[in-house]
mmCIF file of C-alpha atoms in Angstrom:
data_model
loop_
_atom_site.group_PDB
_atom_site.id
_atom_site.type_symbol
_atom_site.label_atom_id
_atom_site.label_comp_id
_atom_site.label_asym_id
_atom_site.label_seq_id
_atom_site.Cartn_x
_atom_site.Cartn_y
_atom_site.Cartn_z
ATOM 1 C CA UNK A 5 -0.152 -0.232 -0.222
ATOM 2 C CA UNK A 6 1.153 3.454 -0.888
ATOM 3 C CA UNK A 7 0.307 6.399 0.972
ATOM 4 C CA UNK A 8 1.053 10.000 0.207
ATOM 5 C CA UNK A 9 0.623 13.019 3.032
ATOM 6 C CA UNK A 10 -0.020 16.670 1.789
ATOM 7 C CA UNK A 11 0.389 19.604 4.775
ATOM 8 C CA UNK A 12 -1.447 22.736 4.251
ATOM 9 C CA UNK A 13 -0.827 25.838 5.951
ATOM 10 C CA UNK A 14 -4.043 25.868 8.210
ATOM 11 C CA UNK A 15 -2.464 22.957 9.974
ATOM 12 C CA UNK A 16 -4.680 20.324 8.056
ATOM 13 C CA UNK A 17 -3.351 17.365 5.888
ATOM 14 C CA UNK A 18 -4.470 14.964 3.155
ATOM 15 C CA UNK A 19 -3.545 11.673 2.805
ATOM 16 C CA UNK A 20 -3.981 9.573 -0.142
ATOM 17 C CA UNK A 21 -3.338 5.857 0.032
ATOM 18 C CA UNK A 22 -3.417 3.341 -2.716
ATOM 19 C CA UNK A 23 -3.534 -0.527 -2.704
ATOM 20 C CA UNK A 24 -2.532 -1.733 -5.872
ATOM 21 C CA UNK A 25 -3.158 -5.515 -7.085
ATOM 22 C CA UNK A 26 -2.661 -7.300 -10.056
ATOM 23 C CA UNK A 27 -6.339 -8.042 -11.233
ATOM 24 C CA UNK A 28 -7.085 -11.524 -12.814
ATOM 25 C CA UNK A 29 -10.365 -12.666 -14.384
ATOM 26 C CA UNK A 30 -11.085 -14.691 -11.092
ATOM 27 C CA UNK A 31 -11.488 -11.624 -9.256
ATOM 28 C CA UNK A 32 -14.185 -10.152 -11.603
ATOM 29 C CA UNK A 33 -17.418 -9.498 -9.796
ATOM 30 C CA UNK A 34 -15.869 -9.441 -6.211
ATOM 31 C CA UNK A 35 -16.453 -6.844 -3.802
ATOM 32 C CA UNK A 36 -13.893 -4.925 -2.529
ATOM 33 C CA UNK A 37 -14.333 -2.074 0.708
ATOM 34 C CA UNK A 38 -12.646 0.845 1.295
ATOM 35 C CA UNK A 39 -12.504 1.738 4.936
ATOM 36 C CA UNK A 40 -11.563 5.459 6.205
ATOM 37 C CA UNK A 41 -10.443 5.562 9.812
ATOM 38 C CA UNK A 42 -9.799 8.870 11.703
ATOM 39 C CA UNK A 43 -10.091 9.699 15.130
ATOM 40 C CA UNK A 44 -12.133 12.814 14.183
ATOM 41 C CA UNK A 45 -14.697 10.318 13.083
ATOM 42 C CA UNK A 46 -17.584 8.850 15.201
ATOM 43 C CA UNK A 47 -17.243 5.625 13.032
ATOM 44 C CA UNK A 48 -15.514 4.291 9.963
ATOM 45 C CA UNK A 49 -16.601 5.575 6.495
ATOM 46 C CA UNK A 50 -16.902 2.371 3.873
ATOM 47 C CA UNK A 51 -17.221 2.720 0.066
ATOM 48 C CA UNK A 52 -18.020 -0.828 -1.512
ATOM 49 C CA UNK A 53 -17.023 -1.412 -5.233
ATOM 50 C CA UNK A 54 -17.762 -4.192 -7.541
ATOM 51 C CA UNK A 55 -14.718 -5.235 -9.518
ATOM 52 C CA UNK A 56 -15.203 -5.196 -13.110
ATOM 53 C CA UNK A 57 -11.954 -6.831 -14.382
ATOM 54 C CA UNK A 58 -11.579 -7.023 -18.268
ATOM 55 C CA UNK A 59 -9.706 -9.871 -20.133
ATOM 56 C CA UNK A 60 -9.047 -11.401 -23.276
ATOM 57 C CA UNK A 61 -11.274 -14.400 -24.171
ATOM 58 C CA UNK A 62 -10.087 -17.587 -22.265
ATOM 59 C CA UNK A 63 -11.353 -20.528 -24.618
ATOM 60 C CA UNK A 64 -11.701 -24.348 -24.451
ATOM 61 C CA UNK A 65 -13.409 -26.472 -26.819
ATOM 62 C CA UNK A 66 -15.578 -29.328 -25.576
ATOM 63 C CA UNK A 67 -17.661 -32.518 -26.346
ATOM 64 C CA UNK A 68 -15.216 -34.888 -28.081
ATOM 65 C CA UNK A 69 -15.572 -38.092 -25.816
ATOM 66 C CA UNK A 70 -12.591 -40.174 -27.957
ATOM 67 C CA UNK A 71 -15.516 -42.360 -28.910
ATOM 68 C CA UNK A 72 -16.550 -41.222 -32.374
ATOM 69 C CA UNK A 73 -17.180 -43.886 -34.709
ATOM 70 C CA UNK A 74 -18.445 -44.032 -38.487
ATOM 71 C CA UNK A 75 -22.236 -43.952 -38.053
ATOM 72 C CA UNK A 76 -22.509 -42.216 -34.976
ATOM 73 C CA UNK A 77 -25.144 -39.432 -34.837
ATOM 74 C CA UNK A 78 -25.668 -36.212 -32.846
ATOM 75 C CA UNK A 79 -22.291 -35.235 -32.081
ATOM 76 C CA UNK A 80 -21.095 -31.628 -31.384
ATOM 77 C CA UNK A 81 -17.862 -29.697 -30.302
ATOM 78 C CA UNK A 82 -18.866 -26.473 -28.218
ATOM 79 C CA UNK A 83 -16.699 -23.459 -27.942
ATOM 80 C CA UNK A 84 -16.751 -22.444 -24.693
ATOM 81 C CA UNK A 85 -15.360 -18.910 -23.890
ATOM 82 C CA UNK A 86 -14.694 -16.556 -20.716
ATOM 83 C CA UNK A 87 -14.312 -12.902 -21.242
ATOM 84 C CA UNK A 88 -15.196 -9.562 -20.460
ATOM 85 C CA UNK A 89 -16.336 -7.689 -22.287
ATOM 86 C CA UNK A 90 -17.907 -10.584 -23.931
ATOM 87 C CA UNK A 91 -16.812 -11.996 -27.047
ATOM 88 C CA UNK A 92 -18.279 -10.642 -30.222
ATOM 89 C CA UNK A 93 -17.032 -12.916 -32.838
ATOM 90 C CA UNK A 94 -16.810 -17.016 -32.352
ATOM 91 C CA UNK A 95 -15.110 -18.625 -35.818
ATOM 92 C CA UNK A 96 -14.626 -22.302 -36.633
ATOM 93 C CA UNK A 97 -12.285 -23.551 -38.707
ATOM 94 C CA UNK A 98 -10.115 -27.043 -39.658
ATOM 95 C CA UNK A 99 -6.492 -26.677 -39.547
ATOM 96 C CA UNK A 100 -5.850 -30.109 -41.521
ATOM 97 C CA UNK A 101 -7.913 -30.239 -44.431
ATOM 98 C CA UNK A 102 -11.126 -29.410 -46.285
ATOM 99 C CA UNK A 103 -14.371 -28.214 -44.490
ATOM 100 C CA UNK A 104 -16.405 -31.618 -44.976
ATOM 101 C CA UNK A 105 -20.167 -31.252 -45.837
ATOM 102 C CA UNK A 106 -22.772 -31.780 -42.599
ATOM 103 C CA UNK A 107 -21.137 -29.164 -40.467
ATOM 104 C CA UNK A 108 -22.937 -26.239 -38.971
ATOM 105 C CA UNK A 109 -21.952 -23.695 -36.605
ATOM 106 C CA UNK A 110 -24.367 -21.777 -34.650
ATOM 107 C CA UNK A 111 -24.236 -20.130 -31.271
ATOM 108 C CA UNK A 112 -20.921 -21.373 -30.631
ATOM 109 C CA UNK A 113 -21.694 -24.835 -31.014
ATOM 110 C CA UNK A 114 -20.150 -27.060 -34.215
ATOM 111 C CA UNK A 115 -23.077 -29.472 -35.296
ATOM 112 C CA UNK A 116 -22.422 -32.835 -37.029
ATOM 113 C CA UNK A 117 -25.403 -32.699 -38.795
ATOM 114 C CA UNK A 118 -24.851 -36.361 -40.825
ATOM 115 C CA UNK A 119 -23.818 -39.588 -39.276
ATOM 116 C CA UNK A 120 -20.029 -39.481 -38.948
ATOM 117 C CA UNK A 121 -17.796 -40.697 -41.702
ATOM 118 C CA UNK A 122 -13.720 -40.823 -41.586
ATOM 119 C CA UNK A 123 -13.935 -37.338 -43.854
ATOM 120 C CA UNK A 124 -14.739 -36.015 -40.064
ATOM 121 C CA UNK A 125 -11.366 -36.843 -38.627
ATOM 122 C CA UNK A 126 -9.243 -33.457 -38.443
ATOM 123 C CA UNK A 127 -8.314 -30.639 -36.191
ATOM 124 C CA UNK A 128 -11.146 -28.198 -35.630
ATOM 125 C CA UNK A 129 -10.235 -24.842 -34.295
ATOM 126 C CA UNK A 130 -12.542 -22.369 -31.926
ATOM 127 C CA UNK A 131 -11.195 -18.548 -32.301
ATOM 128 C CA UNK A 132 -12.784 -16.168 -29.903
ATOM 129 C CA UNK A 133 -12.617 -12.623 -30.034
ATOM 130 C CA UNK A 134 -13.700 -9.281 -27.808
ATOM 131 C CA UNK A 135 -12.294 -5.798 -27.952
ATOM 132 C CA UNK A 136 -9.111 -6.802 -25.827
ATOM 133 C CA UNK A 137 -7.918 -9.552 -27.900
ATOM 134 C CA UNK A 138 -8.293 -12.921 -29.980
ATOM 135 C CA UNK A 139 -7.667 -16.247 -28.477
ATOM 136 C CA UNK A 140 -8.142 -20.150 -29.736
ATOM 137 C CA UNK A 141 -8.352 -23.922 -28.821
ATOM 138 C CA UNK A 142 -8.199 -26.801 -30.818
ATOM 139 C CA UNK A 143 -9.619 -30.346 -30.576
ATOM 140 C CA UNK A 144 -8.280 -33.269 -32.306
ATOM 141 C CA UNK A 145 -10.831 -35.631 -33.721
ATOM 142 C CA UNK A 146 -10.562 -39.094 -34.645
ATOM 143 C CA UNK A 147 -13.021 -41.101 -36.120
ATOM 144 C CA UNK A 148 -12.691 -44.769 -35.886
ATOM 145 C CA UNK A 149 -14.519 -48.007 -37.484
ATOM 146 C CA UNK A 150 -16.628 -48.672 -34.580
ATOM 147 C CA UNK A 151 -17.360 -48.378 -30.934
ATOM 148 C CA UNK A 152 -14.714 -48.554 -28.446
ATOM 149 C CA UNK A 153 -15.588 -51.107 -26.009
ATOM 150 C CA UNK A 154 -15.438 -49.465 -22.675
ATOM 151 C CA UNK A 155 -13.994 -51.654 -19.459
ATOM 152 C CA UNK A 156 -15.881 -50.628 -16.625
ATOM 153 C CA UNK A 157 -13.879 -50.055 -13.628
ATOM 154 C CA UNK A 158 -16.213 -52.683 -11.686
ATOM 155 C CA UNK A 159 -14.986 -55.479 -13.951
ATOM 156 C CA UNK A 160 -11.475 -54.324 -13.750
ATOM 157 C CA UNK A 161 -11.189 -54.093 -9.936
ATOM 158 C CA UNK A 162 -12.991 -57.727 -10.095
ATOM 159 C CA UNK A 163 -10.128 -59.180 -11.876
ATOM 160 C CA UNK A 164 -7.625 -57.671 -10.128
ATOM 161 C CA UNK A 165 -9.217 -59.371 -6.594
ATOM 162 C CA UNK A 166 -9.824 -62.534 -8.711
ATOM 163 C CA UNK A 167 -6.043 -62.659 -9.601
ATOM 164 C CA UNK A 168 -4.799 -61.663 -6.236
ATOM 165 C CA UNK A 169 -7.323 -64.613 -4.581
ATOM 166 C CA UNK A 170 -6.086 -67.110 -6.785
ATOM 167 C CA UNK A 171 -2.461 -65.968 -6.444
ATOM 168 C CA UNK A 172 -3.109 -66.680 -2.512
ATOM 169 C CA UNK A 173 -4.808 -70.301 -2.999
ATOM 170 C CA UNK A 174 -1.988 -71.423 -5.128
ATOM 171 C CA UNK A 175 0.607 -70.136 -2.241
ATOM 172 C CA UNK A 176 -1.358 -72.061 0.439
ATOM 173 C CA UNK A 177 -1.544 -75.111 -1.636
ATOM 174 C CA UNK A 178 1.990 -75.221 -2.611
ATOM 175 C CA UNK A 179 2.819 -74.295 0.758
ATOM 176 C CA UNK A 180 0.919 -77.575 2.192
ATOM 177 C CA UNK A 181 2.550 -79.710 -0.397
ATOM 178 C CA UNK A 182 5.949 -78.768 0.442
ATOM 179 C CA UNK A 183 5.828 -78.701 4.445
ATOM 180 C CA UNK A 184 7.468 -81.781 5.994
ATOM 181 C CA UNK A 185 5.289 -83.557 7.870
ATOM 182 C CA UNK A 186 6.315 -85.148 11.355
ATOM 183 C CA UNK A 187 6.142 -88.743 11.650
ATOM 184 C CA UNK A 188 3.400 -89.503 14.045
ATOM 185 C CA UNK A 189 4.400 -92.418 16.414
ATOM 186 C CA UNK A 190 2.587 -95.715 16.143
ATOM 187 C CA UNK A 191 1.241 -97.956 18.552
ATOM 188 C CA UNK A 192 3.726 -100.721 17.554
ATOM 189 C CA UNK A 193 6.895 -98.446 18.143
ATOM 190 C CA UNK A 194 5.449 -98.366 22.031
ATOM 191 C CA UNK A 195 5.680 -102.230 22.715
#
């Protein structure tokens, strides 16, 4: 905090204090309060402000689950942008090839209108612009022959537990077989 004091001939003074901070987008909308304290005041004077931090867009592309396959329908990519001031332009493009038929960009969403084919594999980019700058994000889309079989975590846990149990049973069995047995005395030995 920086303070400057200006003294006047009538024995008064003006004190100006500045509290400087580096604003981030996460501080946007937060309330800060300036508190004035002085012995001559009956109570503190408070001035509240809501921070309005402005920043260029932060962009992310979502919607691809890694399981896009030939024939799949109803898939979309979503261009998520956090910006202040709000974005005024959002543009979809493809980096590595021709823009295939059946793509419709509307409301920050890229709709894949037709069932998927291998032609849709590629790198898709969303560029978002506001008055402070332009940012982009991209997503690599791979179209496979068919859906991936996803193994559930319960099945994996069951297989691991089963393997550990099988090893335990084998260890017990081997221990029993290889442990030398004491010879029991017979009744003939006592006669």
